[in-house]
Coordinates of C-alpha atoms in Angstrom, one line a residue:
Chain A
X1 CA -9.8 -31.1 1.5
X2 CA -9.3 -28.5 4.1
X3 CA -10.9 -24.9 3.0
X4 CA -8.4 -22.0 4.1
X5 CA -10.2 -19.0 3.0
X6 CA -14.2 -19.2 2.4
X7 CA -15.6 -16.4 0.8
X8 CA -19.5 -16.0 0.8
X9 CA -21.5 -13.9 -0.7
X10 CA -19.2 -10.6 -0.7
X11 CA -20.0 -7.5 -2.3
X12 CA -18.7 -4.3 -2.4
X13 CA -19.5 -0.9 -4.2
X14 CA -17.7 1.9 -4.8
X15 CA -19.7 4.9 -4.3
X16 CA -22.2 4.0 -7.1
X17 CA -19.9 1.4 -8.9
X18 CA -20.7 -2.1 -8.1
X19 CA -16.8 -3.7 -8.0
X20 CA -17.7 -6.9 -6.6
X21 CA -21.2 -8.5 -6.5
X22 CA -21.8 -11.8 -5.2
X23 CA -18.6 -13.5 -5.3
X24 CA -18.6 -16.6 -3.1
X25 CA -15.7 -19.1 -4.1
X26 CA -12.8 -21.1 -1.5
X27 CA -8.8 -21.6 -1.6
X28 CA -7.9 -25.2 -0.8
X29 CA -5.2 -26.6 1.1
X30 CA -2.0 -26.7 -1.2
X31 CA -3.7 -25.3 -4.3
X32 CA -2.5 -22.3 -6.3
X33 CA -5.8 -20.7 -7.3
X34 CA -5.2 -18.6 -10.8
X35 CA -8.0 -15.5 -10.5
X36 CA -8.1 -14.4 -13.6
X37 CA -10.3 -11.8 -15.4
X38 CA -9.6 -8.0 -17.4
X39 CA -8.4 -5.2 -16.0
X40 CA -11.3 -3.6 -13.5
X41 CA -13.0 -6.7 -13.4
X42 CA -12.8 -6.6 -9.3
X43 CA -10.0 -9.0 -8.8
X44 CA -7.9 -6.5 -6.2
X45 CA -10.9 -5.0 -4.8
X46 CA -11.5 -8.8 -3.5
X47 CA -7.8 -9.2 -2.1
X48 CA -8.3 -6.1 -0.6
X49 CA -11.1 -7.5 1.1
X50 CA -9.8 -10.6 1.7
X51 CA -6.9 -9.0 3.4
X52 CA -8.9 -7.3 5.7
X53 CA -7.6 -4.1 4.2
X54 CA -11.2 -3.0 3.6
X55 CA -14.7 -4.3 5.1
X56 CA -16.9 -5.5 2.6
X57 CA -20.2 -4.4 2.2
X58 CA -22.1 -7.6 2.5
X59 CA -21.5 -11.3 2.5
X60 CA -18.8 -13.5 4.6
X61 CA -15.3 -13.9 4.6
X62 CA -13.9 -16.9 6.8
X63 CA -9.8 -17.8 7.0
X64 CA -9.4 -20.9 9.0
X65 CA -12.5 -20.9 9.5
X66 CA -13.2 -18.2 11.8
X67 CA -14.9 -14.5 10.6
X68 CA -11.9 -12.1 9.2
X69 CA -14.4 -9.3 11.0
X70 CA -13.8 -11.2 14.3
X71 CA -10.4 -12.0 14.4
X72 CA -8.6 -9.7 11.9
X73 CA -5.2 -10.6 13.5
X74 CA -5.4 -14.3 13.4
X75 CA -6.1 -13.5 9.6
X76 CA -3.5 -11.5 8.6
X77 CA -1.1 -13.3 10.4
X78 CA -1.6 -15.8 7.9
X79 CA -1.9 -14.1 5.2
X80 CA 1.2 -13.0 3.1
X81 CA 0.3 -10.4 0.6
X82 CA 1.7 -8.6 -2.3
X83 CA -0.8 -5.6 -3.3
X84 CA -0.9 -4.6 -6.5
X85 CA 1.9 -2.3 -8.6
X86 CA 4.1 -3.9 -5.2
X87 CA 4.5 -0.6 -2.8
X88 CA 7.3 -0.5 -1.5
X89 CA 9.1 1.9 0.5
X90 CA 11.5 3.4 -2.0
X91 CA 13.8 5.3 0.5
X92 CA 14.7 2.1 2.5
X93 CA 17.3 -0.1 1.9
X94 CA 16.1 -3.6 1.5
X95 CA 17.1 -4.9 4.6
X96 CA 15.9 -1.9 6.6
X97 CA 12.7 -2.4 5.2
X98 CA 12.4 -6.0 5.4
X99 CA 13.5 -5.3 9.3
X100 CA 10.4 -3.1 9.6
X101 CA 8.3 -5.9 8.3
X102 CA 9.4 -8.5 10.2
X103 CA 8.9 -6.6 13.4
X104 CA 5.6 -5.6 12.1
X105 CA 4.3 -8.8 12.1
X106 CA 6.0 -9.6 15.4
X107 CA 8.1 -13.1 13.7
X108 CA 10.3 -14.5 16.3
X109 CA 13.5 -14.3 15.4
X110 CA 13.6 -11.4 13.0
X111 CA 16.9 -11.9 11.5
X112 CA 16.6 -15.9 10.5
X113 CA 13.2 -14.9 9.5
X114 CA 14.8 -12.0 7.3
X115 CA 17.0 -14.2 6.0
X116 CA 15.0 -17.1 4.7
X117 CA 13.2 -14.9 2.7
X118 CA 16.0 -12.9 1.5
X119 CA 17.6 -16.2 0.3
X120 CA 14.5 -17.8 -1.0
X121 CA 13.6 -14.5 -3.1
X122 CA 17.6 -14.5 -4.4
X123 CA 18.0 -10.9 -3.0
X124 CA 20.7 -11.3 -0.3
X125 CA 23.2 -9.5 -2.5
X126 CA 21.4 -6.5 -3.2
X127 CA 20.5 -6.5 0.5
X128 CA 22.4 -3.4 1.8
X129 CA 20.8 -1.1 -1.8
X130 CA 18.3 1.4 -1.6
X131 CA 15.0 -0.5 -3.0
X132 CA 14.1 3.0 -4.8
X133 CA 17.7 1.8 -6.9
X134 CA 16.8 -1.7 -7.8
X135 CA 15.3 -2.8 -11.0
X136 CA 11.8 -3.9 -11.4
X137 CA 12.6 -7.3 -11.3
X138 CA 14.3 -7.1 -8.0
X139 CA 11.8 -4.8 -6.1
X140 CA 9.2 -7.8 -7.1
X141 CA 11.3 -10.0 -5.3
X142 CA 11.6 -7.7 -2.3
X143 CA 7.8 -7.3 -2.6
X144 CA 7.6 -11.5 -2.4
X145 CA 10.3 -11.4 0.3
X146 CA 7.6 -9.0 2.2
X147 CA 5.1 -11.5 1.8
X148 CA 6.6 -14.4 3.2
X149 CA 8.5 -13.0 5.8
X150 CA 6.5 -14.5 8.7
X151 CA 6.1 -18.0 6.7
X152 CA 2.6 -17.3 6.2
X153 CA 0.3 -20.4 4.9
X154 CA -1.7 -18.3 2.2
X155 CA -0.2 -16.2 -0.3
X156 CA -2.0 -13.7 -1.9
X157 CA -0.2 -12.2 -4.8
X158 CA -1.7 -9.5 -6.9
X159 CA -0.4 -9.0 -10.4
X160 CA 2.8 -10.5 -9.3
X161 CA 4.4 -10.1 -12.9
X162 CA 2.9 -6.5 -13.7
X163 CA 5.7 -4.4 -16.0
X164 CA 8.3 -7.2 -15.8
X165 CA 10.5 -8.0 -18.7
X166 CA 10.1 -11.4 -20.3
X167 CA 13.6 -13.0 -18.6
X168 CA 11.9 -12.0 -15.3
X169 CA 8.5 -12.9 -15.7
X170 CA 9.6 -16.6 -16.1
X171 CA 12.1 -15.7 -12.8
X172 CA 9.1 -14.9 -10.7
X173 CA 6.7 -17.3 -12.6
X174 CA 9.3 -20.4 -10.8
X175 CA 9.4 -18.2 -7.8
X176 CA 5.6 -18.5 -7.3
X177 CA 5.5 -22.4 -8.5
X178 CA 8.5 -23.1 -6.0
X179 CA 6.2 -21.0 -3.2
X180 CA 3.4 -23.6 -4.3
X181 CA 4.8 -26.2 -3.4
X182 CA 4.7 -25.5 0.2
X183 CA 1.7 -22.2 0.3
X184 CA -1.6 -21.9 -0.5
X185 CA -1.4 -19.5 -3.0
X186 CA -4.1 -16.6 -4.8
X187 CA -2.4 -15.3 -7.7
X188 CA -4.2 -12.5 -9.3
X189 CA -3.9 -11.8 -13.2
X190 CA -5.3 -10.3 -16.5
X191 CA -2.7 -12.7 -18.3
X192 CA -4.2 -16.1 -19.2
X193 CA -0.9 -17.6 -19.7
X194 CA 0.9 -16.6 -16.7
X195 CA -2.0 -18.1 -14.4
X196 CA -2.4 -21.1 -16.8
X197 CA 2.0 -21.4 -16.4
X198 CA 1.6 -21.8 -12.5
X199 CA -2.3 -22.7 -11.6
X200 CA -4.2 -25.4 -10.9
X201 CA -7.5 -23.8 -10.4
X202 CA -9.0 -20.7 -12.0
X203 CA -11.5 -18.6 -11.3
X204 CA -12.7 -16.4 -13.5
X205 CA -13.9 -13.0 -12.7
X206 CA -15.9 -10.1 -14.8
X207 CA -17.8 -7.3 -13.9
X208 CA -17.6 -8.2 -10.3
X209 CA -18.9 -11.4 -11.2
X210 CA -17.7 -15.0 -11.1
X211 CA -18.3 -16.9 -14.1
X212 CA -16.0 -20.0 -14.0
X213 CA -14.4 -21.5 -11.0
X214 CA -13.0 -25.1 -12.3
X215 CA -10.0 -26.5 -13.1
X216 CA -7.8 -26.2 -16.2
X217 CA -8.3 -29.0 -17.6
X218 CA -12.3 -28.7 -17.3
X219 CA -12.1 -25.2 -18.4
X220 CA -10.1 -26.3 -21.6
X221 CA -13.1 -28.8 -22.4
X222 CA -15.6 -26.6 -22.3
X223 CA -17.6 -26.2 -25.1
X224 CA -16.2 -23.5 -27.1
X225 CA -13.0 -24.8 -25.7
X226 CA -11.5 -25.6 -29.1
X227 CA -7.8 -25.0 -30.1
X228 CA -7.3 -23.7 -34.0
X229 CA -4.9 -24.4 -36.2
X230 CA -3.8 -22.9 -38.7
X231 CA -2.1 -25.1 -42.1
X232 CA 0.1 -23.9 -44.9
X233 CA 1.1 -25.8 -48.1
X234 CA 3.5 -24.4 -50.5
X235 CA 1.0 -25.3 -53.2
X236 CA -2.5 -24.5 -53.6
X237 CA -4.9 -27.6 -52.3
X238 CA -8.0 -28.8 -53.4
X239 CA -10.1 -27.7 -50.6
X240 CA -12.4 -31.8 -50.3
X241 CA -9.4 -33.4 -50.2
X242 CA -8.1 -31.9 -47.5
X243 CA -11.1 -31.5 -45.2
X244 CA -11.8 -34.9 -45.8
X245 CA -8.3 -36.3 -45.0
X246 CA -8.3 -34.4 -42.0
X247 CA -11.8 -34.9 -40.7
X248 CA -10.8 -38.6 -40.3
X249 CA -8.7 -37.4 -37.2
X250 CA -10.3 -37.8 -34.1
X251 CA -10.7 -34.5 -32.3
X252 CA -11.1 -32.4 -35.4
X253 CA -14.2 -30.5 -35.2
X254 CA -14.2 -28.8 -38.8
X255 CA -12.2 -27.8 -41.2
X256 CA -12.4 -24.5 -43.1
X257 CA -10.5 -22.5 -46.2
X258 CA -8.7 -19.5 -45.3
X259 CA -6.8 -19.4 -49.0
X260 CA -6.0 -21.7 -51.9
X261 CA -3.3 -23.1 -49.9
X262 CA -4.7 -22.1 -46.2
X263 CA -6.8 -24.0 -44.2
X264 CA -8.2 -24.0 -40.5
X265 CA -8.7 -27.1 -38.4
X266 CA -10.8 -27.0 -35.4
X267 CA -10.1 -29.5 -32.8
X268 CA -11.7 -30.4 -29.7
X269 CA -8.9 -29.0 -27.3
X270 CA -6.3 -32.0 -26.9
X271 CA -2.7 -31.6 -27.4
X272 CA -2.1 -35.0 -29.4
X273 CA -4.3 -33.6 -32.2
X274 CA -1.9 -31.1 -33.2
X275 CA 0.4 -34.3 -33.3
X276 CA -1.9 -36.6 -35.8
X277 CA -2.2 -33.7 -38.2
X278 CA 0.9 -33.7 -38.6
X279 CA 1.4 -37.5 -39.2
X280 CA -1.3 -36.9 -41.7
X281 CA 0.6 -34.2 -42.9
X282 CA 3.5 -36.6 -43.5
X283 CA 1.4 -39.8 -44.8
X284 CA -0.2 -37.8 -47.6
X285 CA 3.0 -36.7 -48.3
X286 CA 1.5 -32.8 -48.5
X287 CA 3.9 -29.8 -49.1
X288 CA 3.6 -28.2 -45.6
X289 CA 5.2 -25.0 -45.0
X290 CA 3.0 -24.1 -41.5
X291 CA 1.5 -25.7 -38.9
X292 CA 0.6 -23.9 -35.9
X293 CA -1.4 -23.1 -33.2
X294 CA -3.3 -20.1 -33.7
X295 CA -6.1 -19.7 -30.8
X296 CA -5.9 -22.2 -27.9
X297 CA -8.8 -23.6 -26.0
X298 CA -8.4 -22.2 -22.5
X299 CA -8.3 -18.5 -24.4
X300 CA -11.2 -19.4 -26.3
X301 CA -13.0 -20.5 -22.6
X302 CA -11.8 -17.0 -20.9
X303 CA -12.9 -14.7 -23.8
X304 CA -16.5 -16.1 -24.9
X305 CA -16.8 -16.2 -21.0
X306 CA -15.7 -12.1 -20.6
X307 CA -17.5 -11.6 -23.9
X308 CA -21.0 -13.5 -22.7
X309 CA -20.9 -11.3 -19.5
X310 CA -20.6 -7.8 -21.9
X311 CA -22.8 -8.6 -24.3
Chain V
X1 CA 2.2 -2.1 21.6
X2 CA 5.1 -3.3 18.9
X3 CA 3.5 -2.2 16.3
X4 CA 3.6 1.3 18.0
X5 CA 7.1 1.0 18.6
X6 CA 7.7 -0.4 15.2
X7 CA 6.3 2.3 13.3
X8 CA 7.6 4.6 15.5
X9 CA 11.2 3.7 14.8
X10 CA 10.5 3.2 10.5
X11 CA 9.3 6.9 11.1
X12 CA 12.3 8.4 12.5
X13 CA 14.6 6.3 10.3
X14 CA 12.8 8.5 7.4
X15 CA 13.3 11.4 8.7
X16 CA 16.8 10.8 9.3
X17 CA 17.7 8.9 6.3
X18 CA 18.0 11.8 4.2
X19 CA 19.8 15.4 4.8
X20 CA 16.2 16.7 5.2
X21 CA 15.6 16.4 8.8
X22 CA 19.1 18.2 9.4
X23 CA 18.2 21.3 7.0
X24 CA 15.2 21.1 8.7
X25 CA 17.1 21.8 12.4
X26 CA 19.1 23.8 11.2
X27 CA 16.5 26.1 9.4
X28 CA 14.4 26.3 12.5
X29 CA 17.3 27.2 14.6
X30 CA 17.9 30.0 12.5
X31 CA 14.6 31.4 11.8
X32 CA 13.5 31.6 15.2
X33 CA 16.6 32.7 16.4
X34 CA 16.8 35.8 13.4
X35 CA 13.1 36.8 14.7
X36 CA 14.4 36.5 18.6
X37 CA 17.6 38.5 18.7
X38 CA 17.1 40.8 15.8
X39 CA 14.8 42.8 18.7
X40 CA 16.6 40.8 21.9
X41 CA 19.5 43.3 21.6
X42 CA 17.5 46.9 21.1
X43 CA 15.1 45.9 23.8
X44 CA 18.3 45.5 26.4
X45 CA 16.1 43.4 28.9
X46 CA 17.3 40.0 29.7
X47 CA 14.0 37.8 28.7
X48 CA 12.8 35.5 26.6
X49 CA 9.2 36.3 26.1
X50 CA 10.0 37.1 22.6
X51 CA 11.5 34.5 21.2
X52 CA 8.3 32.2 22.4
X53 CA 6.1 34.3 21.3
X54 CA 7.3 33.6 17.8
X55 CA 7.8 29.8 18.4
X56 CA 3.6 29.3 17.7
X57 CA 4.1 31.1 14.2
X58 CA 7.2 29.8 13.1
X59 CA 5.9 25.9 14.1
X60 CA 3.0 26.8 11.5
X61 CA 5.2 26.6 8.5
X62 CA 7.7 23.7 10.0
X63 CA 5.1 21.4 11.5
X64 CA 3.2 20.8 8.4
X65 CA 6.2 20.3 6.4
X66 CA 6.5 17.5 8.8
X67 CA 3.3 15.7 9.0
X68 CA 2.2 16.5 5.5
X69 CA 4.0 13.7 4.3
X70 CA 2.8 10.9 7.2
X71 CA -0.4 9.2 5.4
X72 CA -0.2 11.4 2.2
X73 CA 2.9 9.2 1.7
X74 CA 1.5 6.1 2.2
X75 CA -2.0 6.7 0.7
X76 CA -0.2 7.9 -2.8
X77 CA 2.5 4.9 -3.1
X78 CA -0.2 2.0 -2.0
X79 CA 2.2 1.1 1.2
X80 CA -0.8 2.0 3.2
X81 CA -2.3 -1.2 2.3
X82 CA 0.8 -3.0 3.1
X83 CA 0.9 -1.4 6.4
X84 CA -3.0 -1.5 7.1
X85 CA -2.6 -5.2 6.6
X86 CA -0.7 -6.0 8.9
X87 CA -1.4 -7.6 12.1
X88 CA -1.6 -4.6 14.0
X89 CA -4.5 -2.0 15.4
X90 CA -5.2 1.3 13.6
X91 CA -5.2 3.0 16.8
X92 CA -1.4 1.5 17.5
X93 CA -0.3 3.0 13.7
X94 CA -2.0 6.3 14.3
X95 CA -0.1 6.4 18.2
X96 CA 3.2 5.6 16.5
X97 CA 2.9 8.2 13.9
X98 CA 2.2 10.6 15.8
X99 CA 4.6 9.7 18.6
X100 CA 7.6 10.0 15.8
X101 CA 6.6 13.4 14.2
X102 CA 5.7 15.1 18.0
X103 CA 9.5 13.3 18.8
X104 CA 10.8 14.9 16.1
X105 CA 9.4 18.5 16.6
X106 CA 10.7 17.9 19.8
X107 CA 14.1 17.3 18.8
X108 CA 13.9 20.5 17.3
X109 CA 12.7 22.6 19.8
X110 CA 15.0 21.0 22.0
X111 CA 18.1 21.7 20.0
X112 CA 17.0 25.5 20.3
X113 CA 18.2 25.2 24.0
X114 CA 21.5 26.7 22.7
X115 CA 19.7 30.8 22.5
X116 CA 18.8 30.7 26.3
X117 CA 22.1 29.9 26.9
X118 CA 23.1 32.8 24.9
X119 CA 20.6 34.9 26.3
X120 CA 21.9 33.8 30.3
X121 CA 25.2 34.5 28.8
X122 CA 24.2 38.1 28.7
X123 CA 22.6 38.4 32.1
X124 CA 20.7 36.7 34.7
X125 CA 17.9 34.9 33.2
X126 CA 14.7 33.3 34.8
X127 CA 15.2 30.5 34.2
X128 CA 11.7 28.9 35.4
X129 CA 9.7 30.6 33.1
X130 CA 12.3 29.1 30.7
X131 CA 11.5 25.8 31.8
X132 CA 8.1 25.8 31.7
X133 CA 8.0 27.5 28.5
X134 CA 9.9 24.8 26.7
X135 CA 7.4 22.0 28.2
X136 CA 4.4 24.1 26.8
X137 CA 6.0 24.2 23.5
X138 CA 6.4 20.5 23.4
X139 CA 2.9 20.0 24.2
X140 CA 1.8 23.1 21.7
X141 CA 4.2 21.1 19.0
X142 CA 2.5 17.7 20.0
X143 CA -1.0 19.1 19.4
X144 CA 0.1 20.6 16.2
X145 CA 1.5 17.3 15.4
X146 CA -1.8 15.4 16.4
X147 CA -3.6 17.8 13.8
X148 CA -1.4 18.2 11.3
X149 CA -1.0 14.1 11.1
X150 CA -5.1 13.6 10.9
X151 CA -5.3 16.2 7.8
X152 CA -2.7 14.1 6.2
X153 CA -4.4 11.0 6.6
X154 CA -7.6 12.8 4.6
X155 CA -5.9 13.5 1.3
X156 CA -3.2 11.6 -1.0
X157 CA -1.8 14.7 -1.8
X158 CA 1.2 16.3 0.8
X159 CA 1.0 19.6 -0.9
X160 CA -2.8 19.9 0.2
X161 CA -1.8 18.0 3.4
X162 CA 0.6 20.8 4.3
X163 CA -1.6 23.9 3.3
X164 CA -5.0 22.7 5.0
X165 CA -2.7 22.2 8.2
X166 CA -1.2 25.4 8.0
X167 CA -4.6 27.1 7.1
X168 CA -6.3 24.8 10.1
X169 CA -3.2 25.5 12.5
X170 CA -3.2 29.7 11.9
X171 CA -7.0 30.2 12.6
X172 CA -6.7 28.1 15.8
X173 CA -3.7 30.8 17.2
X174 CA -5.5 33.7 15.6
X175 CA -8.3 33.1 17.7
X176 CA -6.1 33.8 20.5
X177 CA -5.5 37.3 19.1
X178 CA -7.2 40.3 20.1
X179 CA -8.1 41.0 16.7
X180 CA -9.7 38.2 17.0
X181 CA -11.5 37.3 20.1
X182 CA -12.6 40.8 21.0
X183 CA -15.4 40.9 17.8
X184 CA -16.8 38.6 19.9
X185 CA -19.4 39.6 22.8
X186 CA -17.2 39.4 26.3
X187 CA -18.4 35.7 27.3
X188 CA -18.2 34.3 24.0
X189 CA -14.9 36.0 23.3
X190 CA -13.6 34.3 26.4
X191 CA -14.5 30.8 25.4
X192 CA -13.1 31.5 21.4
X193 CA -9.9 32.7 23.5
X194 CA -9.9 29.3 25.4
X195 CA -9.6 27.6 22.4
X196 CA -6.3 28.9 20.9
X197 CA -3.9 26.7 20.8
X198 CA -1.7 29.8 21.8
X199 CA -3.8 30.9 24.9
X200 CA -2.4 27.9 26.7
X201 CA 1.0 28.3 25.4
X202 CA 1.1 31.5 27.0
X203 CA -0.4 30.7 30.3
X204 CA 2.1 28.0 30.6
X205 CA 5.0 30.2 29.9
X206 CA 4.1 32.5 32.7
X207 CA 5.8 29.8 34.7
X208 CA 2.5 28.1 36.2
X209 CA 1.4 25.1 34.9
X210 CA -2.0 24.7 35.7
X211 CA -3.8 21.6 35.0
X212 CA -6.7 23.1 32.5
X213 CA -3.7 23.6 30.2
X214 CA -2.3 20.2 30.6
X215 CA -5.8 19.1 29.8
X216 CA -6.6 21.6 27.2
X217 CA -3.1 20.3 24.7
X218 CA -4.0 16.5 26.4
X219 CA -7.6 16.8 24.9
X220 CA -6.7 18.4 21.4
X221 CA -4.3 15.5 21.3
X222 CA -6.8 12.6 22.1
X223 CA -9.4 14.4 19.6
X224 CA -7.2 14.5 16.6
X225 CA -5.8 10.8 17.1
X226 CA -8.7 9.4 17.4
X227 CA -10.2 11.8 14.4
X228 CA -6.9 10.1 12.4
X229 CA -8.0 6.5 13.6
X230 CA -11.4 6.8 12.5
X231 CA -10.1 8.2 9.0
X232 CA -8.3 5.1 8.3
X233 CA -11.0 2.6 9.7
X234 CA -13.4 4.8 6.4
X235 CA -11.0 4.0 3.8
X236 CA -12.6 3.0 1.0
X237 CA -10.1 3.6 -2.0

């Protein structure tokens, strides 16, 4: 596997606020890498660093191989990055400013280059508008359209789907997974779902601190990776029966009475559980009225995790 | 090199994207033509002397308003780190900026050409001392530029940009006032003197242009760049 961007050791403070400390972690070859941790944990204060948009104050940072400090332009050339909150400049039209960049970063043919992105972001039709006009949705695309202007290998995309309406979070969610495909990708969030929607690998920051770098499907077996869910009868249930029934299903952990006709089921984390209870469900013949999902593994994973680090 | 150019030519494009920059001509024009021929007419002697001896004061309200918005701008939306990001050098982005808002002052003071055309209209005028007046307030506008730019790159605020400019801007021409200079003991008053940004102005516009003033406007311009390049390469926000 061929390591784009190594990052060793980097820290960084803020005047007496540590933002980063230690963080050492790499982004593979074709991989979108999910970093995912709470507001302020130090997620853009790494891009930034990566970036080369600040130095940091100790530790490595390699892309391609070769010392960001040493060759900042062979870096940023290819890098493609979306900052945080997506600046833009609100006065331009979106072709004026998408001109600007392209010359910026000196592509070759700056109109095929302009186009390609225009048409791989969807924006060509709103091309000629002043971006401080556009909706929020659209200006995210002309941020993305920024970002891959010059084709760049790694995209590095922070908060892509910050203050975006439902309709075009999942837009720019298939944006980013159709960018996958063909980038390596860093896609900064505070959202479990929308990295887990588009990831393969997470890391998980807090404090300035890394404390999980694995993929999803380890994550989701970690220990206190369990899903819970949640069951309803109509009628009220003899709490044995039940728990016994159900602890004969492979992957149930425990069982527990929420009400007379409540229960919650504990399961190690696979999704075919959720399936044999409800066989079970069916062969006893109970009076279900719910069954559903109430706390799912990965979740579980990222808050003890943020938790374990506060504590 | 590009990247100069580049950000040279997004500059201008905002100036000129809105009716702004055209107020802005157009207000110049006026005020410093009001201040000239409000006296030109009672003093009934064919010379310009006055009206660039108001240029240096009137620049001290207009060429903030221009640079106060250069890194403010950028600093407060976040497009600084879009544009610090890119594969280009500091030093080329701080060049560039500059380049546009000294380009654009120039403009300006160019477009003012019109009132000694008046004024030649209303008897013979030197025009040599005209000449090398205009040159001297291109360099005076530059280096007003060069300053005005570095403040702006300190703060995220244009309002602050613009006042520590204009505060920064009016002690280096008062200086240059006898007021000013003569508290001073004789040789230190001399050096104080040597300082203004107006001193030069003036020698220039005697219709010699001597190579200490060249330097003197050359130097503040180099200082303040590279003062703007080194404010970048310390962000830390």
């Amino acid at each position: 596997m061929t390591e784009l961007i190594t990052v060793t050791g980097v820290s960084k403070s803020y005047d007496r606020i540590r933002a980063v400390e230690g963080a050492s972690f790499t982004l593979r070859k074709g991989e979108i890498l999910g970093f995912l941790g709470p507001n302020g944990a130090g997620k853009t204060t790494a891009m930034k660093m990566i970036t080369g948009y600040m130095p940091a104050d100790t530790g490595e940072i390699r892309v391609h191989g070769k010392n960001i400090v040493d060759d900042p332009i062979a870096a940023r050339n290819a890098i493609g990055y979306l900052p945080e909150n997506n600046p833009l400049y609100t006065d331009m039209t979106v072709e004026e400013y998408l001109t600007f960049v392209a010359e910026m970063r000196g592509v070759a043919d700056p109109e095929a280059a302009k186009k390609r992105a225009m048409e791989r972001c969807a924006i060509v039709d709103v091309r000629h508008r002043i971006i401080g006009h556009l909706s929020k949705g659209y200006r995210q695309r002309v941020g993305l359209a920024q970002a891959i202007i010059h084709d760049p290998e790694i995209l590095i995309l922070d908060e892509p789907a910050n203050g975006l309406d439902p309709i075009q979070i999942t837009e720019i969610r298939g944006l980013i997974r159709d960018l996958g495909r063909e980038k390596s990708v860093i896609l900064c969030s505070h959202i479990l779902s929308e990295v887990e929607a588009v990831a393969s690998r997470v890391i998980i920051i807090n404090q300035g601190k890394i404390v999980a770098d694995d993929t999803l499907e380890n994550l989701k077996e970690r220990s206190s990776g369990h899903n819970i869910f949640r069951i309803e009868f109509l009628t009220a249930k003899d709490e044995r029966a039940v728990a016994d029934t159900l602890a004969k299903i492979p992957g149930v952990a425990a069982v527990s009475r929420v009400a007379n006709d409540t229960f919650r089921v504990k399961t190690k984390g696979e999704r075919e559980t959720g399936n044999q209870i409800f066989r079970t469900a069916v062969t006893q013949n109970w009076d279900l009225a719910q069954l559903h999902l109430e706390s799912r593994s990965l979740e579980n994973t990222f808050l003890s995790l943020i938790e374990g680090g506060n504590s | 090199m590009r990247s100069t150019l580049t950000i040279f030519r997004k500059e201008m494009l905002g100036y000129f994207n809105s009716a702004i920059a055209y107020i802005f001509f157009t207000l110049f024009l006026i005020l410093l033509s009001f201040l000239f021929f409000r006296i030109y007419f009672l003093q009934g002697i064919v010379s310009m002397n006055d009206f660039f001896s108001v240029m240096p004061w009137v620049f001290l309200i207009f060429v903030p308003a221009v640079t106060m918005k250069s890194w403010a701008e950028e600093r407060k939306s976040g497009t600084m780190e879009v544009l610090l990001t890119m594969p280009a050098l500091d030093t080329e982005l701080v060049i560039g900026k500059f380049l546009a808002g000294a380009a654009f002052v120039g403009i300006a003071i160019l477009l003012t050409l019109i009132v000694p055309l008046l004024v030649a209209s209303t008897g013979p005028l030197d025009w040599g001392t005209v000449v090398a007046s205009y040159l001297g307030a291109l360099l005076l506008a530059a280096a007003y530029v060069a300053i005005g730019n570095f403040v702006s790159s300190l703060t995220g605020n244009q309002i602050t940009a613009f006042l520590f400019t204009a505060v920064i801007l009016f002690l280096l021409l008062i200086i240059g006032t006898e007021p000013v200079y003569s508290v001073f003991p004789n040789v230190i008053a001399e050096v104080v003197r040597n300082f203004s940004l107006n001193y030069h102005f003036q020698s220039i516009g005697r219709g010699v242009i001597d190579s200490r003033d060249l330097l003197f406007y050359g130097s503040v311009i180099g200082l303040f760049v590279y003062y703007n390049v080194k404010s970048l390469e310390a962000r830390n926000w």
